[in-house]
mmCIF file of C-alpha atoms in Angstrom:
data_model
loop_
_atom_site.group_PDB
_atom_site.id
_atom_site.type_symbol
_atom_site.label_atom_id
_atom_site.label_comp_id
_atom_site.label_asym_id
_atom_site.label_seq_id
_atom_site.Cartn_x
_atom_site.Cartn_y
_atom_site.Cartn_z
ATOM 1 C CA MET S 1 -17.466 -38.979 44.827
ATOM 2 C CA SER S 2 -19.286 -35.709 44.053
ATOM 3 C CA SER S 3 -18.915 -33.772 40.801
ATOM 4 C CA GLY S 4 -16.854 -31.027 42.444
ATOM 5 C CA SER S 5 -14.597 -33.555 44.166
ATOM 6 C CA ARG S 6 -13.892 -35.332 40.853
ATOM 7 C CA VAL S 7 -12.803 -32.053 39.231
ATOM 8 C CA LEU S 8 -10.434 -31.281 42.113
ATOM 9 C CA PHE S 9 -9.068 -34.809 41.994
ATOM 10 C CA CYS S 10 -8.375 -34.554 38.233
ATOM 11 C CA LYS S 11 -6.657 -31.195 38.638
ATOM 12 C CA SER S 12 -4.443 -32.631 41.369
ATOM 13 C CA LEU S 13 -3.599 -35.727 39.336
ATOM 14 C CA LEU S 14 -2.791 -33.839 36.108
ATOM 15 C CA SER S 15 -0.695 -31.184 37.829
ATOM 16 C CA SER S 16 1.606 -33.961 39.035
ATOM 17 C CA ILE S 17 2.523 -34.785 35.389
ATOM 18 C CA PRO S 18 4.466 -31.702 34.195
ATOM 19 C CA SER S 19 5.606 -33.323 30.941
ATOM 20 C CA LEU S 20 2.039 -33.754 29.685
ATOM 21 C CA PRO S 21 1.196 -31.187 26.918
ATOM 22 C CA ALA S 22 -1.121 -28.436 28.112
ATOM 23 C CA ALA S 23 -3.720 -29.131 25.422
ATOM 24 C CA TYR S 24 -3.877 -32.792 26.429
ATOM 25 C CA ARG S 25 -4.201 -31.906 30.093
ATOM 26 C CA PHE S 26 -7.149 -29.642 29.241
ATOM 27 C CA ASN S 27 -8.888 -32.308 27.170
ATOM 28 C CA SER S 28 -8.350 -34.969 29.839
ATOM 29 C CA LEU S 29 -9.807 -32.739 32.512
ATOM 30 C CA ALA S 30 -12.832 -31.931 30.380
ATOM 31 C CA SER S 31 -13.591 -35.595 29.732
ATOM 32 C CA SER S 32 -13.171 -36.487 33.422
ATOM 33 C CA SER S 33 -15.398 -33.715 34.736
ATOM 34 C CA SER S 34 -19.111 -33.684 35.205
ATOM 35 C CA ALA S 35 -21.571 -32.587 32.533
ATOM 36 C CA SER S 36 -21.778 -29.129 34.114
ATOM 37 C CA ALA S 37 -18.000 -28.659 33.932
ATOM 38 C CA SER S 38 -18.025 -29.755 30.277
ATOM 39 C CA ARG S 39 -20.610 -27.097 29.525
ATOM 40 C CA VAL S 40 -18.352 -24.450 31.085
ATOM 41 C CA PHE S 41 -15.416 -25.480 28.860
ATOM 42 C CA LYS S 42 -17.661 -25.493 25.785
ATOM 43 C CA MET S 43 -18.962 -21.998 26.565
ATOM 44 C CA SER S 44 -15.386 -20.750 26.969
ATOM 45 C CA ALA S 45 -14.338 -22.237 23.624
ATOM 46 C CA ASP S 46 -17.408 -20.829 21.884
ATOM 47 C CA SER S 47 -16.796 -17.345 23.239
ATOM 48 C CA SER S 48 -13.167 -17.410 22.106
ATOM 49 C CA SER S 49 -14.184 -18.249 18.543
ATOM 50 C CA THR S 50 -16.850 -15.544 18.348
ATOM 51 C CA SER S 51 -15.914 -12.653 16.064
ATOM 52 C CA SER S 52 -14.944 -9.493 17.886
ATOM 53 C CA PRO S 53 -14.557 -5.952 16.529
ATOM 54 C CA SER S 54 -10.812 -6.523 16.203
ATOM 55 C CA ASP S 55 -11.406 -9.713 14.217
ATOM 56 C CA THR S 56 -13.653 -7.810 11.808
ATOM 57 C CA SER S 57 -11.010 -5.114 11.458
ATOM 58 C CA ALA S 58 -8.382 -7.741 10.735
ATOM 59 C CA SER S 59 -10.614 -9.316 8.101
ATOM 60 C CA SER S 60 -11.166 -5.952 6.402
ATOM 61 C CA ALA S 61 -7.449 -5.190 6.518
ATOM 62 C CA ILE S 62 -6.469 -8.479 4.876
ATOM 63 C CA ASP S 63 -9.169 -8.079 2.209
ATOM 64 C CA PHE S 64 -7.827 -4.610 1.451
ATOM 65 C CA LEU S 65 -4.190 -5.712 1.396
ATOM 66 C CA SER S 66 -4.996 -8.672 -0.848
ATOM 67 C CA LEU S 67 -6.543 -6.289 -3.360
ATOM 68 C CA CYS S 68 -3.471 -4.040 -3.120
ATOM 69 C CA HIS S 69 -1.384 -7.043 -4.182
ATOM 70 C CA ARG S 70 -2.309 -6.049 -7.732
ATOM 71 C CA LEU S 71 -0.166 -2.936 -7.309
ATOM 72 C CA LYS S 72 2.851 -5.221 -6.970
ATOM 73 C CA THR S 73 2.028 -7.265 -10.063
ATOM 74 C CA THR S 74 0.611 -4.662 -12.476
ATOM 75 C CA LYS S 75 3.368 -3.221 -14.654
ATOM 76 C CA ARG S 76 3.505 0.489 -15.447
ATOM 77 C CA ALA S 77 1.836 0.800 -18.829
ATOM 78 C CA GLY S 78 4.135 3.460 -20.281
ATOM 79 C CA TRP S 79 7.139 1.157 -20.055
ATOM 80 C CA VAL S 80 5.220 -1.868 -21.309
ATOM 81 C CA LYS S 81 4.078 -0.021 -24.433
ATOM 82 C CA ARG S 82 7.659 0.920 -25.224
ATOM 83 C CA GLY S 83 8.941 -2.611 -24.914
ATOM 84 C CA ILE S 84 10.985 -2.155 -21.756
ATOM 85 C CA GLN S 85 12.235 -5.480 -20.420
ATOM 86 C CA ASP S 86 11.017 -6.374 -16.911
ATOM 87 C CA PRO S 87 9.330 -2.986 -16.352
ATOM 88 C CA GLU S 88 8.581 -1.670 -12.895
ATOM 89 C CA SER S 89 5.214 -2.234 -11.245
ATOM 90 C CA ILE S 90 2.882 0.413 -9.889
ATOM 91 C CA GLY S 91 3.975 -0.633 -6.399
ATOM 92 C CA ASP S 92 7.660 -0.181 -7.335
ATOM 93 C CA HIS S 93 6.927 3.356 -8.481
ATOM 94 C CA MET S 94 4.954 4.257 -5.364
ATOM 95 C CA TYR S 95 7.568 2.768 -3.042
ATOM 96 C CA ARG S 96 10.415 4.871 -4.414
ATOM 97 C CA MET S 97 8.231 7.950 -4.258
ATOM 98 C CA GLY S 98 7.704 7.165 -0.582
ATOM 99 C CA LEU S 99 11.469 7.003 -0.147
ATOM 100 C CA MET S 100 11.816 10.356 -1.888
ATOM 101 C CA ALA S 101 9.450 11.908 0.622
ATOM 102 C CA LEU S 102 11.302 10.199 3.463
ATOM 103 C CA ILE S 103 14.781 11.465 2.530
ATOM 104 C CA SER S 104 13.811 14.943 1.336
ATOM 105 C CA SER S 105 14.885 17.908 3.413
ATOM 106 C CA ASP S 106 12.392 19.725 5.589
ATOM 107 C CA MET S 107 10.437 22.347 3.646
ATOM 108 C CA PRO S 108 8.618 25.331 5.157
ATOM 109 C CA GLY S 109 4.899 24.710 5.361
ATOM 110 C CA VAL S 110 5.199 21.077 4.247
ATOM 111 C CA ASN S 111 4.396 18.069 6.434
ATOM 112 C CA ARG S 112 6.914 15.456 5.303
ATOM 113 C CA ASP S 113 5.093 12.576 7.020
ATOM 114 C CA LYS S 114 1.966 13.506 5.106
ATOM 115 C CA CYS S 115 3.989 13.469 1.883
ATOM 116 C CA ILE S 116 5.121 9.906 2.635
ATOM 117 C CA LYS S 117 1.521 8.789 3.155
ATOM 118 C CA MET S 118 0.341 10.582 0.039
ATOM 119 C CA ALA S 119 3.063 8.968 -2.075
ATOM 120 C CA ILE S 120 1.934 5.534 -0.892
ATOM 121 C CA VAL S 121 -1.709 6.337 -1.655
ATOM 122 C CA HIS S 122 -1.640 8.434 -4.841
ATOM 123 C CA ASP S 123 -1.929 5.561 -7.369
ATOM 124 C CA ILE S 124 -3.781 3.120 -5.119
ATOM 125 C CA ALA S 125 -6.955 3.102 -7.243
ATOM 126 C CA GLU S 126 -4.895 1.542 -10.043
ATOM 127 C CA ALA S 127 -5.185 -1.740 -8.167
ATOM 128 C CA ILE S 128 -8.639 -1.871 -9.787
ATOM 129 C CA VAL S 129 -8.563 0.367 -12.886
ATOM 130 C CA GLY S 130 -4.973 -0.326 -13.931
ATOM 131 C CA ASP S 131 -2.427 2.226 -15.160
ATOM 132 C CA ILE S 132 -4.342 4.474 -17.572
ATOM 133 C CA THR S 133 -1.974 6.541 -19.721
ATOM 134 C CA PRO S 134 -2.639 9.507 -22.053
ATOM 135 C CA SER S 135 -2.121 7.232 -25.055
ATOM 136 C CA ASP S 136 -5.147 5.175 -23.995
ATOM 137 C CA GLY S 137 -7.427 7.978 -25.152
ATOM 138 C CA VAL S 138 -9.453 8.041 -21.941
ATOM 139 C CA PRO S 139 -10.672 11.594 -21.183
ATOM 140 C CA LYS S 140 -9.294 13.088 -17.965
ATOM 141 C CA GLU S 141 -12.770 13.353 -16.457
ATOM 142 C CA GLU S 142 -13.527 9.687 -17.192
ATOM 143 C CA LYS S 143 -10.175 8.575 -15.778
ATOM 144 C CA SER S 144 -10.905 10.518 -12.595
ATOM 145 C CA ARG S 145 -14.411 9.041 -12.376
ATOM 146 C CA ARG S 146 -13.116 5.468 -12.703
ATOM 147 C CA GLU S 147 -10.412 6.019 -10.097
ATOM 148 C CA GLN S 148 -12.849 7.707 -7.701
ATOM 149 C CA GLU S 149 -15.237 4.774 -8.023
ATOM 150 C CA ALA S 150 -12.389 2.317 -7.428
ATOM 151 C CA LEU S 151 -11.173 4.248 -4.387
ATOM 152 C CA ASP S 152 -14.679 4.321 -2.914
ATOM 153 C CA HIS S 153 -14.828 0.539 -3.273
ATOM 154 C CA MET S 154 -11.424 0.087 -1.621
ATOM 155 C CA CYS S 155 -12.312 2.361 1.295
ATOM 156 C CA LYS S 156 -15.551 0.454 1.790
ATOM 157 C CA LEU S 157 -13.599 -2.812 1.704
ATOM 158 C CA LEU S 158 -11.330 -1.441 4.429
ATOM 159 C CA GLY S 159 -14.355 -0.851 6.630
ATOM 160 C CA GLY S 160 -14.999 2.833 6.098
ATOM 161 C CA GLY S 161 -13.326 3.840 9.381
ATOM 162 C CA PRO S 162 -10.780 6.570 10.101
ATOM 163 C CA ARG S 163 -8.005 4.885 8.079
ATOM 164 C CA ALA S 164 -10.258 4.588 5.035
ATOM 165 C CA LYS S 165 -11.242 8.230 5.439
ATOM 166 C CA GLU S 166 -7.585 9.265 5.662
ATOM 167 C CA ILE S 167 -6.718 7.351 2.481
ATOM 168 C CA HIS S 168 -9.649 8.942 0.667
ATOM 169 C CA GLU S 169 -8.692 12.454 1.786
ATOM 170 C CA LEU S 170 -5.031 11.992 0.851
ATOM 171 C CA TRP S 171 -5.951 10.699 -2.600
ATOM 172 C CA ARG S 172 -8.413 13.539 -3.234
ATOM 173 C CA GLU S 173 -5.907 16.133 -2.036
ATOM 174 C CA TYR S 174 -3.295 14.737 -4.414
ATOM 175 C CA GLU S 175 -5.708 14.626 -7.359
ATOM 176 C CA GLU S 176 -6.730 18.239 -6.824
ATOM 177 C CA ALA S 177 -3.186 19.424 -5.959
ATOM 178 C CA SER S 178 -4.883 21.342 -3.187
ATOM 179 C CA SER S 179 -1.990 21.505 -0.702
ATOM 180 C CA GLU S 180 1.735 22.125 -0.597
ATOM 181 C CA GLU S 181 2.235 18.430 0.176
ATOM 182 C CA ALA S 182 0.312 17.460 -2.950
ATOM 183 C CA LYS S 183 2.491 19.727 -5.087
ATOM 184 C CA VAL S 184 5.635 18.142 -3.653
ATOM 185 C CA VAL S 185 4.354 14.609 -4.238
ATOM 186 C CA LYS S 186 3.275 15.451 -7.793
ATOM 187 C CA ASP S 187 6.830 16.598 -8.425
ATOM 188 C CA PHE S 188 8.145 13.350 -6.922
ATOM 189 C CA ASP S 189 5.849 11.466 -9.305
ATOM 190 C CA LYS S 190 7.560 13.105 -12.281
ATOM 191 C CA VAL S 191 11.032 12.867 -10.757
ATOM 192 C CA GLU S 192 10.614 9.145 -10.152
ATOM 193 C CA MET S 193 9.511 8.647 -13.752
ATOM 194 C CA ILE S 194 12.474 10.423 -15.335
ATOM 195 C CA LEU S 195 14.900 8.744 -12.945
ATOM 196 C CA GLN S 196 13.452 5.395 -13.992
ATOM 197 C CA ALA S 197 13.693 6.449 -17.641
ATOM 198 C CA LEU S 198 17.378 7.286 -17.183
ATOM 199 C CA GLU S 199 17.972 3.900 -15.595
ATOM 200 C CA TYR S 200 16.259 2.096 -18.482
ATOM 201 C CA GLU S 201 18.267 4.122 -20.982
ATOM 202 C CA THR S 202 21.473 3.139 -19.198
ATOM 203 C CA ASP S 203 20.614 -0.521 -18.623
ATOM 204 C CA GLN S 204 18.792 -1.310 -21.859
ATOM 205 C CA GLY S 205 20.339 1.096 -24.343
ATOM 206 C CA ARG S 206 17.039 2.840 -25.052
ATOM 207 C CA ASN S 207 16.238 6.437 -25.967
ATOM 208 C CA LEU S 208 13.331 7.602 -23.810
ATOM 209 C CA GLU S 209 13.513 11.294 -24.596
ATOM 210 C CA GLU S 210 9.716 11.603 -24.711
ATOM 211 C CA PHE S 211 9.491 11.026 -20.945
ATOM 212 C CA PHE S 212 11.896 13.855 -20.256
ATOM 213 C CA GLN S 213 10.087 16.140 -22.689
ATOM 214 C CA SER S 214 6.721 15.378 -21.077
ATOM 215 C CA THR S 215 7.919 16.732 -17.725
ATOM 216 C CA ALA S 216 10.066 19.653 -18.901
ATOM 217 C CA GLY S 217 9.094 22.915 -17.214
ATOM 218 C CA LYS S 218 6.360 21.273 -15.135
ATOM 219 C CA PHE S 219 8.099 21.021 -11.752
ATOM 220 C CA GLN S 220 6.530 23.323 -9.168
ATOM 221 C CA THR S 221 8.739 22.941 -6.094
ATOM 222 C CA ASP S 222 12.371 23.671 -5.326
ATOM 223 C CA VAL S 223 13.093 20.046 -4.449
ATOM 224 C CA GLY S 224 11.443 18.821 -7.650
ATOM 225 C CA LYS S 225 13.383 21.268 -9.791
ATOM 226 C CA ALA S 226 16.689 20.461 -8.068
ATOM 227 C CA TRP S 227 16.319 16.688 -8.356
ATOM 228 C CA ALA S 228 15.119 16.888 -11.962
ATOM 229 C CA ALA S 229 18.113 19.078 -12.833
ATOM 230 C CA GLU S 230 20.462 16.542 -11.234
ATOM 231 C CA ILE S 231 18.938 13.722 -13.276
ATOM 232 C CA ALA S 232 19.201 15.790 -16.470
ATOM 233 C CA SER S 233 22.858 16.561 -15.694
ATOM 234 C CA ARG S 234 23.679 12.887 -15.188
ATOM 235 C CA ARG S 235 21.877 11.974 -18.401
ATOM 236 C CA LYS S 236 23.855 14.549 -20.338
ATOM 237 C CA THR S 237 27.192 13.157 -19.143
ATOM 238 C CA LYS S 238 26.199 9.726 -20.502
ATOM 239 C CA GLU S 239 25.593 11.007 -24.036
#
């Protein structure tokens, strides 16, 4: 029987056994075929395991996300230094800021979707440098340099494509407060902090007045001022 005839015979025989697992049918056919047919199957398997552009992108994405895991596990330093029990993580803080941007009313000249992205990105460099607070004594310029260096590394890890560029631009825009969206998100940053402070005061019987004092008079947007006033009003009723 010729090589081609044997292949056709095996296909016919195996197709008559529907209960046989597909992988086993493939392996049986490969072993029953000629050497030339085996080479075809091997070439097909090799090509399927070869890295493609999408595989590389997936690898970069998982590397980046694995590094961002630190945002979920690194506690916010301000609460740690004040002995707060089970303090929030950097990721907790960023997530609720994202929700703030999501539920906020439309504002003239403000892209709300961009605010959501910026809230998710604004502290992302802390996955590497940690949460540096004013009490650490690190000059503002040095803090910015460390975070910029960390962000550059993270964007490179992501592959340096359009998504990495977007993250970099959003972070820079926030740092420089160079847009209306950045001003809104900076207000959300402070609002989230004093809301969290109120919750710790309520749940743990603490006095965290310093956090409220540190943000007093610093809100730039109508939504920031309104939400901060609401938090202050609720705090006053608990006294």
